[in-house]
Amino acid sequence: MITRRHLLRGAAGAAAALAAPRAFAVGNPSYPSRSVKWVVPYAPGGATDVLSRLICQRLSDRLGQTFIVENKPGAGSNIGTQAVISSAPDGYTLLLTSTANAINASFDPAMPYDFAKGITPVAGVARIPLVLVVSNDLPVKSVADFIAYAKANPGKMSIASSGIGTSLHLSGELFKSMAGVQFTHVPYRGSAPGLTDVMSGQIQGMFDNVTSSFELVRAGKLRALGVTTRERSDILPDVPPIADTLPGYETSSFYGVGAPYDTPREIVDLLNREVDAALSDSGIKARIAELGAIPLHGNAGEFASMLSAETERWRKVVELSGIKKE
């Protein structure tokens, strides 16, 4: 499995290779005149840190000020998100946006903020497919086998996730509904302990980001049945899309950049151009590919449209599941 040290070492190596002239905002030549905070609403380690540090080093090199990654985990990303929404709209506090923001809009009716009204979309960063993995003890080789086995053993299957209301959990709920099967959801505090119990056979399967599971699949410790995107994953090229068996099935995790609402347009456009350029850098592209992620290019308006579409997509899944945060 990819370790935090391995990932961060790779991020630092790619970042060190970047050398580019400084760029400044047309119409606001003083930005940035001091360091910028990039808030990651998750604990340190893993893909969120790697993606953030890659982009932040590139922005630091290009814009002449330090972009500092600050982890603010808790409450399903709500603590970090609210901290950014409450910040001054001056471009000096940014948010690593994610699938959790799209899900929480409908999953958590008691949220103390309105994400759509509190954040200005800046740029996409990456999309990460999920993969359905199962214990090697489970007598199935494909998604079709898995569905048939679940139907033949109603109530006897357990599926892990990294927590209630996560994309991993809701991907399983969508699968249950579309496949017409039943299994027990077992939430864990993160995906690692869930994967451990799947490998041991205590849990039969799990929907997980390919980033944290592909090496276990390659090592033969887990069996991958299908990816949740419409296309195959480059790091699991032999694993077909679940949609090949369940037409229309599609989920993924995504990450991007947001700023407090009313951040000046010239700052948003500058940051968008620089993030988009970073995603085209050969070193960064290589590291993103190693994570099993797909770069999300486009202008700020296109990222805003994607956020809106993802929020609507997950609203339908939340309603379908009937699950709400207590």
Short mmCIF file of C-alpha atoms in Angstrom, two decimals:
data_model
loop_
_atom_site.label_atom_id
_atom_site.label_comp_id
_atom_site.label_asym_id
_atom_site.label_seq_id
_atom_site.Cartn_x
_atom_site.Cartn_y
_atom_site.Cartn_z
CA MET A 1 0.00 0.00 0.00
CA ILE A 2 1.16 3.52 -0.68
CA THR A 3 2.45 5.07 2.53
CA ARG A 4 2.22 8.70 3.49
CA ARG A 5 6.04 8.98 3.46
CA HIS A 6 6.20 7.51 -0.04
CA LEU A 7 3.50 9.82 -1.37
CA LEU A 8 4.88 12.98 0.18
CA ARG A 9 8.42 12.13 -0.93
CA GLY A 10 7.13 11.78 -4.49
CA ALA A 11 5.22 15.04 -4.22
CA ALA A 12 8.31 16.85 -3.03
CA GLY A 13 10.38 15.36 -5.83
CA ALA A 14 7.95 16.45 -8.51
CA ALA A 15 7.64 19.88 -6.99
CA ALA A 16 11.40 20.38 -6.82
CA ALA A 17 11.61 19.83 -10.56
CA LEU A 18 9.36 22.80 -11.25
CA ALA A 19 11.08 26.00 -12.21
CA ALA A 20 8.95 28.74 -13.79
CA PRO A 21 8.86 32.53 -13.89
CA ARG A 22 6.57 34.35 -11.50
CA ALA A 23 3.12 35.35 -12.76
CA PHE A 24 0.95 38.09 -11.29
CA ALA A 25 -2.72 38.95 -11.51
CA VAL A 26 -3.55 41.44 -14.24
CA GLY A 27 -5.58 44.18 -12.56
CA ASN A 28 -4.32 43.15 -9.12
CA PRO A 29 -0.52 43.09 -9.45
CA SER A 30 -0.03 43.01 -5.67
CA TYR A 31 -1.60 39.56 -5.26
CA PRO A 32 -0.25 37.61 -3.57
CA SER A 33 1.76 39.94 -1.35
CA ARG A 34 1.98 37.46 1.55
CA SER A 35 1.58 33.76 2.21
CA VAL A 36 -1.64 31.98 1.28
CA LYS A 37 -3.36 29.26 3.35
CA TRP A 38 -4.63 26.18 1.52
CA VAL A 39 -7.01 24.44 3.92
CA VAL A 40 -7.34 20.66 3.62
CA PRO A 41 -10.40 19.57 5.66
CA TYR A 42 -8.90 16.14 6.33
CA ALA A 43 -6.18 14.66 8.52
CA PRO A 44 -2.62 14.71 7.15
CA GLY A 45 -1.56 11.94 4.79
CA GLY A 46 -2.89 10.31 1.68
CA ALA A 47 -4.05 11.68 -1.66
CA THR A 48 -5.48 14.93 -0.29
CA ASP A 49 -2.09 15.98 1.06
CA VAL A 50 -0.18 14.85 -2.01
CA LEU A 51 -2.45 16.71 -4.44
CA SER A 52 -2.45 19.82 -2.25
CA ARG A 53 1.33 19.93 -1.78
CA LEU A 54 1.98 19.38 -5.48
CA ILE A 55 -0.26 22.27 -6.47
CA CYS A 56 0.87 24.53 -3.61
CA GLN A 57 4.55 24.15 -4.47
CA ARG A 58 3.78 25.03 -8.08
CA LEU A 59 1.79 28.11 -7.01
CA SER A 60 4.57 29.16 -4.64
CA ASP A 61 7.14 28.92 -7.43
CA ARG A 62 4.99 30.78 -9.92
CA LEU A 63 3.48 33.50 -7.73
CA GLY A 64 6.41 34.30 -5.48
CA GLN A 65 4.70 33.70 -2.13
CA THR A 66 4.38 30.59 0.00
CA PHE A 67 1.17 28.56 -0.31
CA ILE A 68 0.86 26.71 3.00
CA VAL A 69 -1.12 23.47 3.39
CA GLU A 70 -3.10 23.56 6.65
CA ASN A 71 -5.02 20.46 7.74
CA LYS A 72 -8.34 21.14 9.50
CA PRO A 73 -10.06 17.75 9.81
CA GLY A 74 -13.35 16.93 11.47
CA ALA A 75 -17.12 16.66 11.05
CA GLY A 76 -16.94 15.14 7.59
CA SER A 77 -14.93 18.11 6.21
CA ASN A 78 -17.33 20.68 7.69
CA ILE A 79 -14.83 22.21 10.14
CA GLY A 80 -12.29 23.11 7.49
CA THR A 81 -14.96 24.18 5.01
CA GLN A 82 -16.63 26.52 7.48
CA ALA A 83 -13.27 28.02 8.42
CA VAL A 84 -12.69 29.02 4.80
CA ILE A 85 -16.23 30.27 4.26
CA SER A 86 -15.80 32.49 7.33
CA SER A 87 -12.52 33.93 6.05
CA ALA A 88 -12.02 37.24 4.24
CA PRO A 89 -12.67 36.96 0.47
CA ASP A 90 -9.22 38.19 -0.46
CA GLY A 91 -7.57 35.12 -1.97
CA TYR A 92 -5.41 34.39 1.08
CA THR A 93 -7.48 31.44 2.34
CA LEU A 94 -8.35 28.62 -0.07
CA LEU A 95 -10.16 25.30 0.36
CA LEU A 96 -9.47 21.87 -1.06
CA THR A 97 -13.04 21.12 -2.10
CA SER A 98 -14.16 17.53 -2.46
CA THR A 99 -16.99 15.06 -2.94
CA ALA A 100 -17.85 15.52 0.75
CA ASN A 101 -18.97 19.09 0.04
CA ALA A 102 -21.35 17.88 -2.67
CA ILE A 103 -22.71 15.09 -0.44
CA ASN A 104 -23.08 17.15 2.74
CA ALA A 105 -25.34 19.65 0.98
CA SER A 106 -28.16 17.08 1.17
CA PHE A 107 -26.87 14.53 3.69
CA ASP A 108 -26.40 17.01 6.55
CA PRO A 109 -29.45 19.31 6.83
CA ALA A 110 -28.06 20.92 10.00
CA MET A 111 -24.93 22.31 8.34
CA PRO A 112 -24.14 25.81 9.66
CA TYR A 113 -23.39 27.09 6.15
CA ASP A 114 -24.60 26.91 2.56
CA PHE A 115 -21.67 25.62 0.52
CA ALA A 116 -23.07 26.80 -2.81
CA LYS A 117 -23.46 30.34 -1.48
CA GLY A 118 -20.34 30.40 0.70
CA ILE A 119 -17.66 29.23 -1.73
CA THR A 120 -16.50 30.59 -5.07
CA PRO A 121 -15.36 27.69 -7.29
CA VAL A 122 -11.80 28.28 -8.52
CA ALA A 123 -10.50 25.18 -10.31
CA GLY A 124 -10.77 21.43 -10.53
CA VAL A 125 -7.79 19.33 -9.47
CA ALA A 126 -8.50 15.61 -9.91
CA ARG A 127 -11.11 12.89 -10.05
CA ILE A 128 -10.44 9.48 -8.47
CA PRO A 129 -12.39 6.32 -9.42
CA LEU A 130 -13.65 3.97 -6.74
CA VAL A 131 -13.33 0.21 -7.04
CA LEU A 132 -15.43 -2.63 -5.63
CA VAL A 133 -13.01 -5.00 -3.90
CA VAL A 134 -13.85 -8.27 -2.20
CA SER A 135 -12.19 -10.85 0.01
CA ASN A 136 -10.29 -13.57 -1.81
CA ASP A 137 -12.43 -16.03 0.15
CA LEU A 138 -15.62 -14.83 -1.56
CA PRO A 139 -16.48 -17.21 -4.44
CA VAL A 140 -17.05 -14.48 -7.04
CA LYS A 141 -14.97 -13.28 -9.98
CA SER A 142 -17.09 -10.50 -11.46
CA VAL A 143 -19.75 -7.91 -10.67
CA ALA A 144 -22.37 -10.25 -12.11
CA ASP A 145 -21.13 -13.04 -9.81
CA PHE A 146 -21.23 -10.66 -6.84
CA ILE A 147 -24.84 -9.70 -7.56
CA ALA A 148 -25.87 -13.33 -8.00
CA TYR A 149 -24.12 -14.33 -4.77
CA ALA A 150 -25.75 -11.48 -2.82
CA LYS A 151 -29.20 -12.48 -4.11
CA ALA A 152 -28.56 -16.11 -3.18
CA ASN A 153 -27.40 -15.09 0.32
CA PRO A 154 -29.76 -12.31 1.41
CA GLY A 155 -28.71 -10.58 4.63
CA LYS A 156 -25.42 -12.48 4.87
CA MET A 157 -23.17 -9.98 3.10
CA SER A 158 -21.36 -7.08 4.79
CA ILE A 159 -19.79 -4.13 2.98
CA ALA A 160 -17.31 -1.77 4.66
CA SER A 161 -16.93 1.98 4.15
CA SER A 162 -14.86 4.83 5.54
CA GLY A 163 -17.89 6.26 7.33
CA ILE A 164 -21.59 7.01 7.07
CA GLY A 165 -22.40 9.53 4.36
CA THR A 166 -19.07 9.20 2.54
CA SER A 167 -18.78 8.61 -1.20
CA LEU A 168 -17.64 5.06 -0.37
CA HIS A 169 -20.78 4.40 1.66
CA LEU A 170 -23.17 5.99 -0.81
CA SER A 171 -21.57 4.24 -3.77
CA GLY A 172 -22.56 1.00 -2.05
CA GLU A 173 -26.09 2.27 -1.42
CA LEU A 174 -26.47 3.17 -5.10
CA PHE A 175 -25.18 -0.26 -6.07
CA LYS A 176 -27.69 -1.97 -3.75
CA SER A 177 -30.56 -0.06 -5.28
CA MET A 178 -29.57 -0.57 -8.91
CA ALA A 179 -28.65 -4.25 -8.47
CA GLY A 180 -31.62 -5.10 -6.27
CA VAL A 181 -29.48 -6.69 -3.57
CA GLN A 182 -29.13 -6.35 0.19
CA PHE A 183 -26.02 -6.23 2.34
CA THR A 184 -25.14 -4.81 5.73
CA HIS A 185 -23.16 -1.57 5.78
CA VAL A 186 -20.30 -1.51 8.30
CA PRO A 187 -18.76 1.98 8.74
CA TYR A 188 -15.15 2.39 9.85
CA ARG A 189 -13.05 5.40 10.82
CA GLY A 190 -11.26 5.60 7.49
CA SER A 191 -10.77 3.07 4.73
CA ALA A 192 -7.61 1.33 6.05
CA PRO A 193 -9.30 -0.65 8.87
CA GLY A 194 -12.14 -1.58 6.52
CA LEU A 195 -9.71 -2.91 3.93
CA THR A 196 -7.93 -4.90 6.66
CA ASP A 197 -11.16 -6.65 7.62
CA VAL A 198 -12.01 -7.35 3.97
CA MET A 199 -8.59 -8.96 3.50
CA SER A 200 -9.16 -11.12 6.59
CA GLY A 201 -12.59 -12.20 5.36
CA GLN A 202 -14.48 -10.67 8.30
CA ILE A 203 -16.15 -8.33 5.79
CA GLN A 204 -17.02 -9.50 2.29
CA GLY A 205 -16.32 -6.35 0.29
CA MET A 206 -15.85 -2.60 0.08
CA PHE A 207 -16.13 0.31 -2.30
CA ASP A 208 -12.84 2.19 -1.97
CA ASN A 209 -10.82 4.86 -3.77
CA VAL A 210 -8.36 3.19 -6.13
CA THR A 211 -5.60 5.28 -4.51
CA SER A 212 -5.67 3.30 -1.28
CA SER A 213 -6.51 -0.15 -2.65
CA PHE A 214 -4.81 -0.69 -6.01
CA GLU A 215 -1.54 -1.98 -4.54
CA LEU A 216 -3.47 -4.50 -2.44
CA VAL A 217 -5.20 -5.66 -5.61
CA ARG A 218 -1.90 -5.90 -7.49
CA ALA A 219 -0.40 -7.88 -4.60
CA GLY A 220 -3.27 -10.35 -4.73
CA LYS A 221 -4.53 -9.48 -1.24
CA LEU A 222 -7.89 -8.28 -2.57
CA ARG A 223 -9.92 -9.09 -5.66
CA ALA A 224 -11.18 -6.13 -7.71
CA LEU A 225 -14.50 -6.65 -9.46
CA GLY A 226 -15.29 -3.30 -11.05
CA VAL A 227 -14.49 0.42 -11.06
CA THR A 228 -17.21 3.00 -10.52
CA THR A 229 -16.32 5.27 -13.44
CA ARG A 230 -17.50 4.78 -17.00
CA GLU A 231 -13.92 4.27 -18.18
CA ARG A 232 -11.35 1.81 -16.90
CA SER A 233 -8.68 3.07 -14.49
CA ASP A 234 -5.16 3.28 -15.89
CA ILE A 235 -3.71 1.71 -12.74
CA LEU A 236 -6.25 -1.15 -12.80
CA PRO A 237 -6.62 -1.60 -16.56
CA ASP A 238 -7.93 -5.17 -16.32
CA VAL A 239 -10.86 -4.21 -14.07
CA PRO A 240 -14.03 -3.37 -16.03
CA PRO A 241 -16.49 -0.59 -15.16
CA ILE A 242 -19.41 -1.65 -12.98
CA ALA A 243 -21.58 0.06 -15.60
CA ASP A 244 -20.78 -2.79 -17.99
CA THR A 245 -23.01 -4.91 -15.74
CA LEU A 246 -25.23 -2.17 -14.27
CA PRO A 247 -25.81 0.35 -17.09
CA GLY A 248 -25.90 3.91 -15.78
CA TYR A 249 -23.96 3.20 -12.60
CA GLU A 250 -21.29 5.86 -12.01
CA THR A 251 -19.64 7.49 -8.99
CA SER A 252 -16.19 8.88 -8.14
CA SER A 253 -14.35 11.10 -5.71
CA PHE A 254 -13.21 14.54 -6.87
CA TYR A 255 -11.05 17.37 -5.57
CA GLY A 256 -10.78 21.02 -6.51
CA VAL A 257 -10.08 24.49 -5.17
CA GLY A 258 -12.53 26.99 -3.71
CA ALA A 259 -12.28 30.46 -2.18
CA PRO A 260 -14.63 32.43 0.08
CA TYR A 261 -17.62 33.88 -1.75
CA ASP A 262 -17.00 37.27 -3.36
CA THR A 263 -13.27 36.73 -3.85
CA PRO A 264 -12.25 39.14 -6.66
CA ARG A 265 -12.67 37.68 -10.13
CA GLU A 266 -9.13 38.56 -11.22
CA ILE A 267 -7.72 36.53 -8.30
CA VAL A 268 -10.00 33.59 -9.08
CA ASP A 269 -8.99 33.69 -12.75
CA LEU A 270 -5.28 33.90 -11.90
CA LEU A 271 -5.48 30.95 -9.53
CA ASN A 272 -7.50 28.97 -12.06
CA ARG A 273 -4.91 29.54 -14.79
CA GLU A 274 -2.04 28.56 -12.50
CA VAL A 275 -3.75 25.42 -11.14
CA ASP A 276 -4.74 24.37 -14.66
CA ALA A 277 -1.17 24.93 -15.86
CA ALA A 278 0.15 22.87 -12.94
CA LEU A 279 -2.03 19.94 -14.00
CA SER A 280 -0.32 20.01 -17.40
CA ASP A 281 3.17 19.87 -15.92
CA SER A 282 4.81 16.54 -16.75
CA GLY A 283 6.06 15.91 -13.19
CA ILE A 284 2.71 16.65 -11.59
CA LYS A 285 0.84 14.66 -14.24
CA ALA A 286 3.03 11.67 -13.48
CA ARG A 287 2.38 11.86 -9.72
CA ILE A 288 -1.36 12.27 -10.25
CA ALA A 289 -1.34 9.21 -12.51
CA GLU A 290 0.52 7.23 -9.85
CA LEU A 291 -2.36 7.97 -7.49
CA GLY A 292 -4.84 6.59 -10.00
CA ALA A 293 -6.35 10.06 -10.39
CA ILE A 294 -7.50 11.93 -13.48
CA PRO A 295 -6.68 15.68 -13.80
CA LEU A 296 -9.68 18.03 -13.93
CA HIS A 297 -8.89 20.79 -16.40
CA GLY A 298 -11.12 23.77 -17.18
CA ASN A 299 -11.96 27.33 -16.24
CA ALA A 300 -13.68 28.45 -13.04
CA GLY A 301 -17.10 28.42 -14.69
CA GLU A 302 -16.67 24.84 -15.82
CA PHE A 303 -15.63 23.79 -12.33
CA ALA A 304 -18.69 25.59 -10.90
CA SER A 305 -20.92 23.66 -13.30
CA MET A 306 -19.24 20.40 -12.27
CA LEU A 307 -19.79 21.16 -8.57
CA SER A 308 -23.45 21.85 -9.24
CA ALA A 309 -23.86 18.64 -11.23
CA GLU A 310 -22.07 16.57 -8.55
CA THR A 311 -24.23 18.10 -5.80
CA GLU A 312 -27.35 17.11 -7.72
CA ARG A 313 -25.98 13.63 -8.46
CA TRP A 314 -25.28 12.94 -4.79
CA ARG A 315 -28.59 14.51 -3.69
CA LYS A 316 -30.38 11.82 -5.69
CA VAL A 317 -28.23 9.08 -4.15
CA VAL A 318 -28.84 10.41 -0.62
CA GLU A 319 -32.59 10.50 -1.27
CA LEU A 320 -32.46 7.00 -2.75
CA SER A 321 -30.65 5.66 0.31
CA GLY A 322 -33.00 7.38 2.74
CA ILE A 323 -30.01 8.14 4.99
CA LYS A 324 -29.60 11.45 6.79
CA LYS A 325 -27.01 12.59 9.29
CA GLU A 326 -28.35 12.29 12.83
#
